[in-house]
């Protein structure tokens, strides 16, 4: 192990009582706070499921699949981490049970254990510890904050908690454990109950892991009396119970943690001194205040198919897109109001387009498969013909190209072969190297994934927005603009303003500003690089165009 690792610190974040209380945002926020104090932090997400990565999971059930620069398909929490840290994380920072078991079993098949009986303990556990250490060393960070998915008491995450125990035993002064717990206020009783939290901490203790800090999530702030009660029953200092009441904006979470001095408590527990004086949160605070100050509304729609099970699913399935819109809107001092448009509503013979007229911008995000395609194409056509700012993300770019081919080039029945493999005009077609993968049913981690360069042409909206010639953006697709149709599309006025460095793959399509205020689509997913402190230039250009469109009068 390189020398640096000898000083490395580990913070484990574990859920108590129940899921869905903001463990990911708490982890991200601790990252923001420690980086602001001059430490280099790597945030690690542990997902206890047996999927090797998140790429094969349905967004309606598990939320958005976030793609790292390396191409690894991960849980959406990695997106929160990168956004809160304003930094790119690596494949070492994402760990699933599937990865661990796959590695151990493959090693066993290759006689890597020298004839020993291979078992969960020690082999799975030690492989987990090895990966925690590898993430620390490879990222050259001072602190790793490792969020263990699930809740204390789950069967699924028990090996990871066991690995945390072993790491704490090996380096007692370098590991702290934080529980993000929940204190319910049952309606009939009307007072905050700390008993479930006490039980969660005792259960963790029964695995040999003591809790150092509690982040006490609740509807209301946790008072002194309850802090003391928890502290006595759990053998802790009452100051180590951090009150984390519900708040309107997740961006206030780091600031709220500081009210109970979380950073100082972490430094004290590690017997460390911060590298800087002051909270270092100036830029973050400015952003978080801007969120609250923005008053003038800007109405943007997302046209999608993952809306059918309610808003919870929407926000999770398109979280990076929603966040990207927000950051650019806030940077322009606007309050984003996001509307959901169900593509299916526009599949009927005579769609009612009135609702679209009220909008200032329309986004068709990434997607796979058939549902709502004709509806999306109708919406795109309407946006093009009525000069409503339009931004297509991956599938949204592919469909925008299909729409152009159908309605401007007059190629009736033009399509993507993902939908219509027999179309006479395969405007979007599978990439050559993807064909074999599909034929072999090789679905896992096999798309064109992760960061690739693109070169931008002068005098285009894209080039103006980025202000540079070469960009690097993240991808997740199997299909592309069919090279056989590029010349015809260009002759008909569609501009491919971004191309792969070899010039073969179309990365951005747009219409010149003389024809439309903003009609642009990207083969990549710009939303994955939008950060609170660094809004994405294309989203900003889109929102600017949306702001210029006359604001809707009625609500
Ligand atoms: N389904 C399309 C493809 O595979 C678009 C993918 C996406 O939007 N991420 O190319």
PDB file of C-alpha atoms in Angstrom, residues 2 20 29 89 93 98 104-105 143 160 170 230 262 294 327-328 335 360 373 384 390 395 448-449 488 505 517 520 527:
ATOM      1  CA  UNK A   2       1.521   3.414  -0.876  1.00  0.00           C
ATOM      2  CA  UNK A  20     -35.629   6.984   1.544  1.00  0.00           C
ATOM      3  CA  UNK A  29     -23.275  16.916   1.744  1.00  0.00           C
ATOM      4  CA  UNK A  89     -15.450  10.094  -9.742  1.00  0.00           C
ATOM      5  CA  UNK A  93     -15.977   4.533  -6.337  1.00  0.00           C
ATOM      6  CA  UNK A  98     -22.544  -8.482  -8.028  1.00  0.00           C
ATOM      7  CA  UNK A 104     -14.403 -13.937  -6.192  1.00  0.00           C
ATOM      8  CA  UNK A 105     -16.103 -16.701  -8.179  1.00  0.00           C
ATOM      9  CA  UNK A 143     -10.974  10.784   3.146  1.00  0.00           C
ATOM     10  CA  UNK A 160     -20.340  -4.627   3.743  1.00  0.00           C
ATOM     11  CA  UNK A 170      -7.418  -2.659  11.598  1.00  0.00           C
ATOM     12  CA  UNK A 230     -30.420   8.942  22.418  1.00  0.00           C
ATOM     13  CA  UNK A 262     -20.867  18.362  11.920  1.00  0.00           C
ATOM     14  CA  UNK A 294     -35.183  33.080  -8.036  1.00  0.00           C
ATOM     15  CA  UNK A 327     -28.636  24.821 -12.356  1.00  0.00           C
ATOM     16  CA  UNK A 328     -28.847  26.762 -15.610  1.00  0.00           C
ATOM     17  CA  UNK A 335     -37.181  29.732 -11.086  1.00  0.00           C
ATOM     18  CA  UNK A 360     -41.033  28.038 -23.014  1.00  0.00           C
ATOM     19  CA  UNK A 373     -42.413   7.298 -30.138  1.00  0.00           C
ATOM     20  CA  UNK A 384     -39.834  22.934 -34.686  1.00  0.00           C
ATOM     21  CA  UNK A 390     -36.261  22.231 -28.164  1.00  0.00           C
ATOM     22  CA  UNK A 395     -32.966   9.521 -27.992  1.00  0.00           C
ATOM     23  CA  UNK A 448     -21.194   2.875 -26.323  1.00  0.00           C
ATOM     24  CA  UNK A 449     -20.624   4.151 -22.814  1.00  0.00           C
ATOM     25  CA  UNK A 488     -29.100  14.503 -47.475  1.00  0.00           C
ATOM     26  CA  UNK A 505     -20.290   9.820 -35.679  1.00  0.00           C
ATOM     27  CA  UNK A 517     -34.282  30.040 -31.643  1.00  0.00           C
ATOM     28  CA  UNK A 520     -30.653  21.176 -30.911  1.00  0.00           C
ATOM     29  CA  UNK A 527     -27.038  16.290 -18.089  1.00  0.00           C
TER      30      UNK A 527
END
